[in-house]
Amino acid sequence: MTERRLSPETLAAQALGHVDGATGALIPSIHPSTTYERDADTGYSRGRVYARADNPTFDTPADLLTRLEGGAESLLFSSGMAAATAVFLALAPGDHVLAPRVMYWALRGWLLDFATRWGIEVELVDTSDLDALAAAVRPGRTRLIWLETPANPTWEVADIAAVADIARAAGARLAVDSTVATPVLTRPLELGADLVMHSATKYLNGHTDVVAGTLTCAQRDDSWARIAAVQRQNGAILGPFEAWLLQRGMRTLYPRLRWQCASAAALAERLAAHPRVAEVLYPGLASHPGHAIARRQMQGGFGGMLSVRVAGGREAAIATAARVRLWTRATSLGGVESLIEHRASIEGPTSPVPDDLLRLSVGLESAEDLWDDLATALG
Ligand SMILES: *Cc1c(COP(=O)(O)O)cnc(C)c1O
């Protein structure tokens, strides 16, 4: 190849294209070893000491993600929650952080409970309202702004570049949960974010068979070193088998996501015209409040996630989900099979989610089959 930078599709398909020097194997090996041989002079000339700190099986998925995100380094965690909470645990008690009002519910719960009791001052704001966000920032005290875009489960869109300006002016760092956008659609570090987080359980792995999380940094600075220490010391690491499955899943990320975007967009249009649907929430629809920013910030699609507010309220929504045959009633998202979920009943009474909302994760089935099933279930 020439010097031209390879496309992300190529990097992902070949998982960076390394061939094992000793065996010629195209596929990286799984290394279950927990420990590494020490030199006679007490050193570790081969660089690895103990598998809580690192494992060669992490290298391919971590390095591939770093390239896809355009970052400096990535770490793999035992779950998306382990990755996200490591960012907050690397702060100090007394630090002020801003997080979205609408966000992944388990992380919101952890911030309001554990992180708050631990001494972090958590303030929830409407992160799609830049004036509100700028007003909530406390220069010198706000250490971190956390964004999720598009945000679960109403798919509100935050303007990463504009929030990065606000964060930089206040001396705060910006972290983005980009689980739903993936590097296929949005590269937060190029828009000025310091950190990007994924629940790799979702699109990165994509096959509903690994729980994993990732963080990627723009720069390997002191703050990144603290996050890496939290991971290492708390042991929030991925297992070697899961890391291996993750690199396998990531190879098909681009074609999977593009197919899912196309199907989600087609379903959103058709659902919006259905008489039993009160509202469709999808950033690709011109009616969505985040559409204009999404058009700028998301390249080549608006994601594979959408939500439907069913006419007739909570009971009608639950009855619709009860009637599907092809979609599966289950939580989670980003897999090859399509899932449907009544969101309010899993998030509980403190949830800001409307109780007539069904969240749809669009898989790789035929969009026509998915539509027929939904249209029948809506009645
Ligand atoms: C699932 C999810 C998480 C949490 O990830 P786990 O891998 O389940 O721990 C965080 N953010 C978003 C947007 C998610 O969908």
mmCIF file of C-alpha atoms and ligand atoms in Angstrom:
data_model
loop_
_atom_site.group_PDB
_atom_site.id
_atom_site.type_symbol
_atom_site.label_atom_id
_atom_site.label_comp_id
_atom_site.label_asym_id
_atom_site.label_seq_id
_atom_site.Cartn_x
_atom_site.Cartn_y
_atom_site.Cartn_z
ATOM 1 C CA MET A 1 0.000 0.000 0.000
ATOM 2 C CA THR A 2 1.001 3.616 -0.485
ATOM 3 C CA GLU A 3 1.284 6.142 2.322
ATOM 4 C CA ARG A 4 -2.408 6.993 2.024
ATOM 5 C CA ARG A 5 -4.084 6.462 5.373
ATOM 6 C CA LEU A 6 -6.147 3.309 5.332
ATOM 7 C CA SER A 7 -9.888 3.690 5.719
ATOM 8 C CA PRO A 8 -11.425 2.704 9.047
ATOM 9 C CA GLU A 9 -13.436 0.000 7.252
ATOM 10 C CA THR A 10 -10.158 -1.612 6.191
ATOM 11 C CA LEU A 11 -8.542 -1.275 9.603
ATOM 12 C CA ALA A 12 -11.583 -2.851 11.264
ATOM 13 C CA ALA A 13 -12.066 -5.702 8.772
ATOM 14 C CA GLN A 14 -8.454 -6.808 9.217
ATOM 15 C CA ALA A 15 -8.230 -5.837 12.917
ATOM 16 C CA LEU A 16 -5.142 -3.817 11.892
ATOM 17 C CA GLY A 17 -3.830 -6.675 9.743
ATOM 18 C CA HIS A 18 -1.142 -8.101 12.003
ATOM 19 C CA VAL A 19 0.138 -11.552 11.139
ATOM 20 C CA ASP A 20 1.749 -13.534 13.966
ATOM 21 C CA GLY A 21 5.515 -13.507 13.432
ATOM 22 C CA ALA A 22 6.099 -16.979 14.885
ATOM 23 C CA THR A 23 3.242 -18.960 13.303
ATOM 24 C CA GLY A 24 1.871 -16.872 10.437
ATOM 25 C CA ALA A 25 -1.581 -16.942 12.039
ATOM 26 C CA LEU A 26 -3.910 -14.167 10.826
ATOM 27 C CA ILE A 27 -6.017 -14.188 13.950
ATOM 28 C CA PRO A 28 -4.516 -13.030 17.247
ATOM 29 C CA SER A 29 -4.031 -15.628 19.964
ATOM 30 C CA ILE A 30 -5.860 -15.778 23.284
ATOM 31 C CA HIS A 31 -3.464 -15.509 26.211
ATOM 32 C CA PRO A 32 -4.981 -16.950 29.386
ATOM 33 C CA SER A 33 -1.715 -16.684 31.356
ATOM 34 C CA THR A 34 -2.037 -14.592 34.507
ATOM 35 C CA THR A 35 1.703 -14.096 34.929
ATOM 36 C CA TYR A 36 4.882 -13.591 32.884
ATOM 37 C CA GLU A 37 8.393 -14.942 33.270
ATOM 38 C CA ARG A 38 10.868 -12.775 35.109
ATOM 39 C CA ASP A 39 14.481 -12.302 34.004
ATOM 40 C CA ALA A 40 17.356 -13.741 36.073
ATOM 41 C CA ASP A 41 18.418 -10.211 36.990
ATOM 42 C CA THR A 42 14.894 -9.532 38.460
ATOM 43 C CA GLY A 43 13.843 -7.437 35.478
ATOM 44 C CA TYR A 44 10.986 -7.838 33.029
ATOM 45 C CA SER A 45 12.677 -7.196 29.699
ATOM 46 C CA ARG A 46 9.582 -8.369 27.782
ATOM 47 C CA GLY A 47 7.494 -5.679 29.431
ATOM 48 C CA ARG A 48 4.684 -7.662 31.073
ATOM 49 C CA VAL A 49 4.463 -8.592 34.731
ATOM 50 C CA TYR A 50 0.963 -9.679 35.755
ATOM 51 C CA ALA A 51 -2.324 -9.948 33.882
ATOM 52 C CA ARG A 52 -4.339 -7.564 36.087
ATOM 53 C CA ALA A 53 -2.222 -4.806 34.565
ATOM 54 C CA ASP A 54 -2.167 -6.055 31.018
ATOM 55 C CA ASN A 55 -2.571 -8.990 28.684
ATOM 56 C CA PRO A 56 -1.487 -9.286 25.034
ATOM 57 C CA THR A 57 -5.055 -10.304 24.119
ATOM 58 C CA PHE A 58 -6.137 -6.727 24.916
ATOM 59 C CA ASP A 59 -3.774 -5.257 22.325
ATOM 60 C CA THR A 60 -5.673 -5.882 19.093
ATOM 61 C CA PRO A 61 -9.107 -4.595 20.177
ATOM 62 C CA ALA A 62 -7.589 -1.687 22.141
ATOM 63 C CA ASP A 63 -5.240 -0.598 19.348
ATOM 64 C CA LEU A 64 -7.958 -0.950 16.720
ATOM 65 C CA LEU A 65 -10.348 1.184 18.772
ATOM 66 C CA THR A 66 -7.639 3.817 19.281
ATOM 67 C CA ARG A 67 -7.215 4.050 15.502
ATOM 68 C CA LEU A 68 -10.955 4.159 14.821
ATOM 69 C CA GLU A 69 -11.484 6.916 17.411
ATOM 70 C CA GLY A 70 -8.344 8.829 16.424
ATOM 71 C CA GLY A 71 -7.094 8.744 20.013
ATOM 72 C CA ALA A 72 -3.789 8.173 21.819
ATOM 73 C CA GLU A 73 -4.606 5.012 23.807
ATOM 74 C CA SER A 74 -7.548 2.797 24.784
ATOM 75 C CA LEU A 75 -8.281 0.649 27.809
ATOM 76 C CA LEU A 76 -10.660 -2.301 27.944
ATOM 77 C CA PHE A 77 -12.860 -2.719 31.016
ATOM 78 C CA SER A 78 -15.020 -5.500 32.403
ATOM 79 C CA SER A 79 -18.184 -3.563 31.436
ATOM 80 C CA GLY A 80 -19.345 -0.198 30.170
ATOM 81 C CA MET A 81 -20.209 0.716 33.765
ATOM 82 C CA ALA A 82 -16.672 -0.163 34.913
ATOM 83 C CA ALA A 83 -15.272 2.105 32.181
ATOM 84 C CA ALA A 84 -17.616 5.016 32.939
ATOM 85 C CA THR A 85 -17.245 4.842 36.721
ATOM 86 C CA ALA A 86 -13.430 4.748 36.421
ATOM 87 C CA VAL A 87 -13.580 8.259 34.931
ATOM 88 C CA PHE A 88 -15.432 9.580 37.997
ATOM 89 C CA LEU A 89 -13.394 7.555 40.505
ATOM 90 C CA ALA A 90 -10.262 9.200 39.090
ATOM 91 C CA LEU A 91 -11.636 12.584 40.281
ATOM 92 C CA ALA A 92 -11.334 13.759 43.874
ATOM 93 C CA PRO A 93 -14.066 14.205 46.475
ATOM 94 C CA GLY A 94 -15.307 17.810 46.248
ATOM 95 C CA ASP A 95 -15.026 17.974 42.466
ATOM 96 C CA HIS A 96 -18.084 19.232 40.602
ATOM 97 C CA VAL A 97 -19.300 17.381 37.521
ATOM 98 C CA LEU A 98 -22.069 18.039 35.009
ATOM 99 C CA ALA A 99 -23.978 15.139 33.478
ATOM 100 C CA PRO A 100 -27.071 14.907 31.280
ATOM 101 C CA ARG A 101 -30.567 14.706 32.703
ATOM 102 C CA VAL A 102 -31.365 12.053 30.088
ATOM 103 C CA MET A 103 -28.653 9.422 30.077
ATOM 104 C CA TYR A 104 -28.001 5.715 30.532
ATOM 105 C CA TRP A 105 -30.060 5.086 33.674
ATOM 106 C CA ALA A 106 -27.659 2.813 35.578
ATOM 107 C CA LEU A 107 -24.890 5.408 35.342
ATOM 108 C CA ARG A 108 -27.257 8.201 36.381
ATOM 109 C CA GLY A 109 -28.247 6.028 39.363
ATOM 110 C CA TRP A 110 -24.606 5.422 40.300
ATOM 111 C CA LEU A 111 -23.773 9.139 40.055
ATOM 112 C CA LEU A 112 -26.685 10.152 42.280
ATOM 113 C CA ASP A 113 -26.004 7.394 44.795
ATOM 114 C CA PHE A 114 -22.425 6.111 45.080
ATOM 115 C CA ALA A 115 -20.553 9.035 43.501
ATOM 116 C CA THR A 116 -22.527 11.575 45.513
ATOM 117 C CA ARG A 117 -21.955 9.729 48.809
ATOM 118 C CA TRP A 118 -18.285 9.469 47.855
ATOM 119 C CA GLY A 119 -18.135 13.281 47.709
ATOM 120 C CA ILE A 120 -18.444 14.151 44.030
ATOM 121 C CA GLU A 121 -20.881 16.985 43.460
ATOM 122 C CA VAL A 122 -23.065 15.747 40.622
ATOM 123 C CA GLU A 123 -25.319 18.202 38.825
ATOM 124 C CA LEU A 124 -27.693 17.018 36.106
ATOM 125 C CA VAL A 125 -28.396 19.488 33.299
ATOM 126 C CA ASP A 126 -30.077 19.527 29.926
ATOM 127 C CA THR A 127 -26.917 19.048 27.860
ATOM 128 C CA SER A 128 -28.740 19.880 24.634
ATOM 129 C CA ASP A 129 -29.255 23.437 26.015
ATOM 130 C CA LEU A 130 -25.850 25.145 25.664
ATOM 131 C CA ASP A 131 -26.895 28.228 27.649
ATOM 132 C CA ALA A 132 -28.043 26.091 30.572
ATOM 133 C CA LEU A 133 -24.825 24.106 30.391
ATOM 134 C CA ALA A 134 -22.605 27.211 30.266
ATOM 135 C CA ALA A 135 -24.499 28.689 33.223
ATOM 136 C CA ALA A 136 -24.058 25.517 35.278
ATOM 137 C CA VAL A 137 -20.285 25.333 34.793
ATOM 138 C CA ARG A 138 -18.300 26.562 37.793
ATOM 139 C CA PRO A 139 -14.870 27.693 36.610
ATOM 140 C CA GLY A 140 -12.148 26.137 38.726
ATOM 141 C CA ARG A 141 -14.592 23.694 40.375
ATOM 142 C CA THR A 142 -16.166 21.821 37.484
ATOM 143 C CA ARG A 143 -13.659 19.118 36.598
ATOM 144 C CA LEU A 144 -15.685 17.067 34.161
ATOM 145 C CA ILE A 145 -18.592 17.369 31.752
ATOM 146 C CA TRP A 146 -20.125 14.026 30.803
ATOM 147 C CA LEU A 147 -22.152 13.736 27.607
ATOM 148 C CA GLU A 148 -24.083 10.890 26.056
ATOM 149 C CA THR A 149 -25.128 11.381 22.456
ATOM 150 C CA PRO A 150 -27.519 10.260 21.108
ATOM 151 C CA ALA A 151 -28.784 9.718 24.661
ATOM 152 C CA ASN A 152 -30.803 6.777 25.934
ATOM 153 C CA PRO A 153 -33.695 6.401 25.313
ATOM 154 C CA THR A 154 -35.033 9.585 23.693
ATOM 155 C CA TRP A 155 -31.895 10.033 21.550
ATOM 156 C CA GLU A 156 -31.337 13.652 22.482
ATOM 157 C CA VAL A 157 -28.305 14.992 20.673
ATOM 158 C CA ALA A 158 -25.606 17.055 22.383
ATOM 159 C CA ASP A 159 -23.326 19.331 20.355
ATOM 160 C CA ILE A 160 -19.922 17.861 21.232
ATOM 161 C CA ALA A 161 -17.833 20.630 19.613
ATOM 162 C CA ALA A 162 -19.801 23.418 21.326
ATOM 163 C CA VAL A 163 -19.665 21.669 24.717
ATOM 164 C CA ALA A 164 -15.921 21.083 24.239
ATOM 165 C CA ASP A 165 -15.490 24.875 23.916
ATOM 166 C CA ILE A 166 -17.444 25.434 27.138
ATOM 167 C CA ALA A 167 -15.413 22.764 28.941
ATOM 168 C CA ARG A 168 -12.081 24.096 27.726
ATOM 169 C CA ALA A 169 -12.924 27.673 28.747
ATOM 170 C CA ALA A 170 -13.731 26.446 32.263
ATOM 171 C CA GLY A 171 -10.710 24.159 32.587
ATOM 172 C CA ALA A 172 -12.969 21.084 32.730
ATOM 173 C CA ARG A 173 -12.529 17.854 30.798
ATOM 174 C CA LEU A 174 -15.124 16.477 28.430
ATOM 175 C CA ALA A 175 -16.016 12.775 28.279
ATOM 176 C CA VAL A 176 -18.519 11.385 25.775
ATOM 177 C CA ASP A 177 -20.467 8.136 26.043
ATOM 178 C CA SER A 178 -20.504 7.316 22.330
ATOM 179 C CA THR A 179 -21.975 3.814 22.671
ATOM 180 C CA VAL A 180 -24.859 4.541 20.299
ATOM 181 C CA ALA A 181 -23.001 6.635 17.704
ATOM 182 C CA THR A 182 -19.874 4.429 17.554
ATOM 183 C CA PRO A 183 -16.778 5.664 15.674
ATOM 184 C CA VAL A 184 -18.615 4.789 12.450
ATOM 185 C CA LEU A 185 -20.873 7.838 12.867
ATOM 186 C CA THR A 186 -19.105 10.216 15.262
ATOM 187 C CA ARG A 187 -15.509 10.725 16.404
ATOM 188 C CA PRO A 188 -15.820 12.771 19.616
ATOM 189 C CA LEU A 189 -12.059 13.278 20.101
ATOM 190 C CA GLU A 190 -11.845 15.088 16.760
ATOM 191 C CA LEU A 191 -14.634 17.375 17.962
ATOM 192 C CA GLY A 192 -12.650 18.358 21.054
ATOM 193 C CA ALA A 193 -13.565 15.737 23.661
ATOM 194 C CA ASP A 194 -10.826 14.440 25.982
ATOM 195 C CA LEU A 195 -12.281 10.967 26.481
ATOM 196 C CA VAL A 196 -14.654 8.681 24.663
ATOM 197 C CA MET A 197 -16.396 5.805 26.391
ATOM 198 C CA HIS A 198 -18.232 2.797 24.961
ATOM 199 C CA SER A 199 -20.304 0.050 26.373
ATOM 200 C CA ALA A 200 -18.581 -2.428 24.041
ATOM 201 C CA THR A 201 -21.338 -4.828 25.092
ATOM 202 C CA LYS A 202 -23.406 -3.058 22.457
ATOM 203 C CA TYR A 203 -22.315 -2.167 18.895
ATOM 204 C CA LEU A 204 -18.545 -2.662 19.172
ATOM 205 C CA ASN A 205 -18.958 -6.348 19.938
ATOM 206 C CA GLY A 206 -22.375 -6.451 18.332
ATOM 207 C CA HIS A 207 -23.308 -10.083 18.936
ATOM 208 C CA THR A 208 -24.937 -10.000 22.397
ATOM 209 C CA ASP A 209 -22.314 -12.337 23.836
ATOM 210 C CA VAL A 210 -19.748 -10.133 25.622
ATOM 211 C CA VAL A 211 -20.051 -7.595 28.462
ATOM 212 C CA ALA A 212 -17.234 -5.070 28.028
ATOM 213 C CA GLY A 213 -16.422 -1.380 28.213
ATOM 214 C CA THR A 214 -13.781 0.906 26.759
ATOM 215 C CA LEU A 215 -12.208 4.300 27.267
ATOM 216 C CA THR A 216 -10.071 6.091 24.696
ATOM 217 C CA CYS A 217 -8.099 9.251 25.473
ATOM 218 C CA ALA A 218 -7.071 12.125 23.232
ATOM 219 C CA GLN A 219 -3.828 12.459 25.193
ATOM 220 C CA ARG A 220 -1.953 10.297 27.649
ATOM 221 C CA ASP A 221 -1.856 12.937 30.382
ATOM 222 C CA ASP A 222 -1.937 12.790 34.201
ATOM 223 C CA SER A 223 -5.670 12.385 34.260
ATOM 224 C CA TRP A 224 -5.452 9.367 31.935
ATOM 225 C CA ALA A 225 -2.750 7.884 34.186
ATOM 226 C CA ARG A 226 -5.138 8.192 37.156
ATOM 227 C CA ILE A 227 -7.908 6.451 35.219
ATOM 228 C CA ALA A 228 -5.525 3.658 34.221
ATOM 229 C CA ALA A 229 -4.505 3.294 37.884
ATOM 230 C CA VAL A 230 -8.161 3.001 38.949
ATOM 231 C CA GLN A 231 -8.623 0.240 36.401
ATOM 232 C CA ARG A 232 -5.466 -1.619 37.365
ATOM 233 C CA GLN A 233 -5.883 -1.291 41.105
ATOM 234 C CA ASN A 234 -9.623 -2.041 41.159
ATOM 235 C CA GLY A 235 -9.119 -4.909 38.727
ATOM 236 C CA ALA A 236 -11.838 -3.629 36.398
ATOM 237 C CA ILE A 237 -10.351 -5.593 33.502
ATOM 238 C CA LEU A 238 -11.754 -7.653 30.688
ATOM 239 C CA GLY A 239 -11.111 -11.388 30.529
ATOM 240 C CA PRO A 240 -8.856 -12.591 27.683
ATOM 241 C CA PHE A 241 -11.646 -14.637 26.068
ATOM 242 C CA GLU A 242 -13.984 -11.638 26.060
ATOM 243 C CA ALA A 243 -11.233 -9.412 24.641
ATOM 244 C CA TRP A 244 -10.694 -11.925 21.866
ATOM 245 C CA LEU A 245 -14.417 -12.053 21.064
ATOM 246 C CA LEU A 246 -14.459 -8.256 21.033
ATOM 247 C CA GLN A 247 -11.784 -8.004 18.316
ATOM 248 C CA ARG A 248 -13.754 -10.539 16.326
ATOM 249 C CA GLY A 249 -16.978 -8.572 16.684
ATOM 250 C CA MET A 250 -15.320 -5.246 15.836
ATOM 251 C CA ARG A 251 -14.244 -6.535 12.420
ATOM 252 C CA THR A 252 -17.818 -6.265 11.137
ATOM 253 C CA LEU A 253 -18.687 -2.998 12.921
ATOM 254 C CA TYR A 254 -18.884 -0.848 9.793
ATOM 255 C CA PRO A 255 -21.173 -2.988 7.615
ATOM 256 C CA ARG A 256 -23.327 -3.898 10.617
ATOM 257 C CA LEU A 257 -23.853 -0.303 11.660
ATOM 258 C CA ARG A 258 -24.556 0.964 8.153
ATOM 259 C CA TRP A 259 -27.196 -1.729 7.637
ATOM 260 C CA GLN A 260 -28.715 -0.972 11.049
ATOM 261 C CA CYS A 261 -28.804 2.782 10.289
ATOM 262 C CA ALA A 262 -30.570 2.193 6.973
ATOM 263 C CA SER A 263 -33.165 -0.116 8.533
ATOM 264 C CA ALA A 264 -33.730 2.199 11.529
ATOM 265 C CA ALA A 265 -34.247 5.190 9.223
ATOM 266 C CA ALA A 266 -36.751 3.260 7.082
ATOM 267 C CA LEU A 267 -38.631 2.039 10.159
ATOM 268 C CA ALA A 268 -38.673 5.528 11.697
ATOM 269 C CA GLU A 269 -40.292 6.999 8.567
ATOM 270 C CA ARG A 270 -42.929 4.295 8.368
ATOM 271 C CA LEU A 271 -43.683 4.308 12.092
ATOM 272 C CA ALA A 272 -44.097 8.095 12.066
ATOM 273 C CA ALA A 273 -46.987 7.638 9.609
ATOM 274 C CA HIS A 274 -48.686 4.855 11.614
ATOM 275 C CA PRO A 275 -51.990 5.883 13.238
ATOM 276 C CA ARG A 276 -51.220 4.027 16.521
ATOM 277 C CA VAL A 277 -47.923 5.883 16.955
ATOM 278 C CA ALA A 278 -48.018 9.194 18.842
ATOM 279 C CA GLU A 279 -44.366 10.090 18.192
ATOM 280 C CA VAL A 280 -41.181 8.572 16.823
ATOM 281 C CA LEU A 281 -37.923 9.639 18.453
ATOM 282 C CA TYR A 282 -35.038 9.246 16.008
ATOM 283 C CA PRO A 283 -32.299 11.834 15.305
ATOM 284 C CA GLY A 284 -32.647 11.133 11.577
ATOM 285 C CA LEU A 285 -36.181 12.531 11.457
ATOM 286 C CA ALA A 286 -36.500 16.245 10.667
ATOM 287 C CA SER A 287 -39.040 16.430 13.539
ATOM 288 C CA HIS A 288 -36.418 15.394 16.124
ATOM 289 C CA PRO A 289 -35.120 18.347 18.211
ATOM 290 C CA GLY A 290 -31.512 17.209 17.737
ATOM 291 C CA HIS A 291 -31.760 16.685 13.984
ATOM 292 C CA ALA A 292 -29.772 19.749 12.873
ATOM 293 C CA ILE A 293 -26.835 18.955 15.174
ATOM 294 C CA ALA A 294 -27.032 15.260 14.303
ATOM 295 C CA ARG A 295 -26.714 16.115 10.607
ATOM 296 C CA ARG A 296 -23.460 17.924 11.334
ATOM 297 C CA GLN A 297 -22.093 15.569 13.941
ATOM 298 C CA MET A 298 -23.111 12.116 12.702
ATOM 299 C CA GLN A 299 -21.585 10.988 9.422
ATOM 300 C CA GLY A 300 -23.347 8.524 7.176
ATOM 301 C CA GLY A 301 -26.343 7.734 9.365
ATOM 302 C CA PHE A 302 -28.247 8.453 12.549
ATOM 303 C CA GLY A 303 -27.802 5.165 14.367
ATOM 304 C CA GLY A 304 -29.672 1.934 14.809
ATOM 305 C CA MET A 305 -31.688 3.017 17.861
ATOM 306 C CA LEU A 306 -35.114 4.633 17.901
ATOM 307 C CA SER A 307 -38.019 4.956 20.296
ATOM 308 C CA VAL A 308 -41.735 4.977 19.692
ATOM 309 C CA ARG A 309 -44.379 6.611 21.861
ATOM 310 C CA VAL A 310 -47.469 4.494 21.406
ATOM 311 C CA ALA A 311 -50.863 6.220 21.178
ATOM 312 C CA GLY A 312 -52.961 5.068 24.151
ATOM 313 C CA GLY A 313 -50.260 5.326 26.820
ATOM 314 C CA ARG A 314 -48.505 2.791 29.013
ATOM 315 C CA GLU A 315 -50.972 -0.083 28.604
ATOM 316 C CA ALA A 316 -51.018 0.244 24.806
ATOM 317 C CA ALA A 317 -47.210 0.314 24.729
ATOM 318 C CA ILE A 318 -46.891 -2.805 26.888
ATOM 319 C CA ALA A 319 -49.592 -4.575 24.839
ATOM 320 C CA THR A 320 -47.729 -3.747 21.609
ATOM 321 C CA ALA A 321 -44.487 -5.209 22.963
ATOM 322 C CA ALA A 322 -46.439 -8.274 24.113
ATOM 323 C CA ARG A 323 -47.678 -8.926 20.544
ATOM 324 C CA VAL A 324 -44.368 -8.897 18.626
ATOM 325 C CA ARG A 325 -43.169 -12.234 17.275
ATOM 326 C CA LEU A 326 -39.973 -11.388 15.384
ATOM 327 C CA TRP A 327 -38.604 -8.676 17.669
ATOM 328 C CA THR A 328 -37.453 -9.987 21.031
ATOM 329 C CA ARG A 329 -38.570 -8.376 24.281
ATOM 330 C CA ALA A 330 -35.253 -7.766 26.031
ATOM 331 C CA THR A 331 -33.046 -5.023 27.359
ATOM 332 C CA SER A 332 -29.665 -4.041 25.860
ATOM 333 C CA LEU A 333 -28.967 -2.888 22.316
ATOM 334 C CA GLY A 334 -26.592 -2.966 19.386
ATOM 335 C CA GLY A 335 -26.726 -6.684 18.600
ATOM 336 C CA VAL A 336 -27.455 -8.456 15.341
ATOM 337 C CA GLU A 337 -30.975 -9.337 16.519
ATOM 338 C CA SER A 338 -33.686 -6.715 16.986
ATOM 339 C CA LEU A 339 -34.891 -5.973 20.511
ATOM 340 C CA ILE A 340 -37.915 -4.101 21.827
ATOM 341 C CA GLU A 341 -38.315 -2.820 25.367
ATOM 342 C CA HIS A 342 -40.831 -0.929 27.464
ATOM 343 C CA ARG A 343 -38.263 1.343 29.022
ATOM 344 C CA ALA A 344 -40.084 3.018 31.936
ATOM 345 C CA SER A 345 -40.863 -0.327 33.601
ATOM 346 C CA ILE A 346 -37.184 -1.269 33.767
ATOM 347 C CA GLU A 347 -35.933 2.170 34.868
ATOM 348 C CA GLY A 348 -38.388 2.418 37.779
ATOM 349 C CA PRO A 349 -40.279 5.324 39.371
ATOM 350 C CA THR A 350 -37.431 7.895 39.277
ATOM 351 C CA SER A 351 -37.075 7.549 35.502
ATOM 352 C CA PRO A 352 -37.717 10.624 33.332
ATOM 353 C CA VAL A 353 -38.757 8.311 30.459
ATOM 354 C CA PRO A 354 -42.385 8.611 29.236
ATOM 355 C CA ASP A 355 -44.351 5.477 30.139
ATOM 356 C CA ASP A 356 -45.722 5.062 26.608
ATOM 357 C CA LEU A 357 -42.196 4.651 25.187
ATOM 358 C CA LEU A 358 -40.883 1.507 23.501
ATOM 359 C CA ARG A 359 -37.174 1.440 22.736
ATOM 360 C CA LEU A 360 -36.181 -0.364 19.550
ATOM 361 C CA SER A 361 -32.707 -1.725 18.822
ATOM 362 C CA VAL A 362 -32.645 -2.544 15.127
ATOM 363 C CA GLY A 363 -30.662 -5.641 14.180
ATOM 364 C CA LEU A 364 -29.621 -7.173 10.893
ATOM 365 C CA GLU A 365 -32.903 -8.830 9.909
ATOM 366 C CA SER A 366 -34.778 -7.672 6.821
ATOM 367 C CA ALA A 367 -36.295 -4.251 7.487
ATOM 368 C CA GLU A 368 -39.424 -5.445 5.695
ATOM 369 C CA ASP A 369 -39.854 -8.373 8.102
ATOM 370 C CA LEU A 370 -39.251 -6.078 11.068
ATOM 371 C CA TRP A 371 -41.835 -3.593 9.777
ATOM 372 C CA ASP A 372 -44.489 -6.282 9.164
ATOM 373 C CA ASP A 373 -44.083 -7.572 12.720
ATOM 374 C CA LEU A 374 -44.266 -4.096 14.279
ATOM 375 C CA ALA A 375 -47.206 -2.990 12.163
ATOM 376 C CA THR A 376 -49.123 -6.134 13.153
ATOM 377 C CA ALA A 377 -48.240 -5.666 16.841
ATOM 378 C CA LEU A 378 -49.364 -2.013 16.766
ATOM 379 C CA GLY A 379 -52.696 -3.254 15.357
HETATM 380 C C1 LIG B 1 -25.289 -0.388 28.177
HETATM 381 C C2 LIG B 1 -24.826 1.002 28.287
HETATM 382 C C3 LIG B 1 -23.930 1.393 29.280
HETATM 383 C C4 LIG B 1 -23.426 0.431 30.337
HETATM 384 O O1 LIG B 1 -22.658 -0.580 29.759
HETATM 385 P P1 LIG B 1 -22.520 -2.076 30.363
HETATM 386 O O2 LIG B 1 -21.603 -2.726 29.384
HETATM 387 O O3 LIG B 1 -23.906 -2.655 30.392
HETATM 388 O O4 LIG B 1 -21.950 -1.941 31.724
HETATM 389 C C5 LIG B 1 -23.511 2.710 29.293
HETATM 390 N N1 LIG B 1 -23.946 3.601 28.383
HETATM 391 C C6 LIG B 1 -24.815 3.257 27.421
HETATM 392 C C7 LIG B 1 -25.270 4.292 26.440
HETATM 393 C C8 LIG B 1 -25.293 1.956 27.323
HETATM 394 O O5 LIG B 1 -26.166 1.626 26.384
#
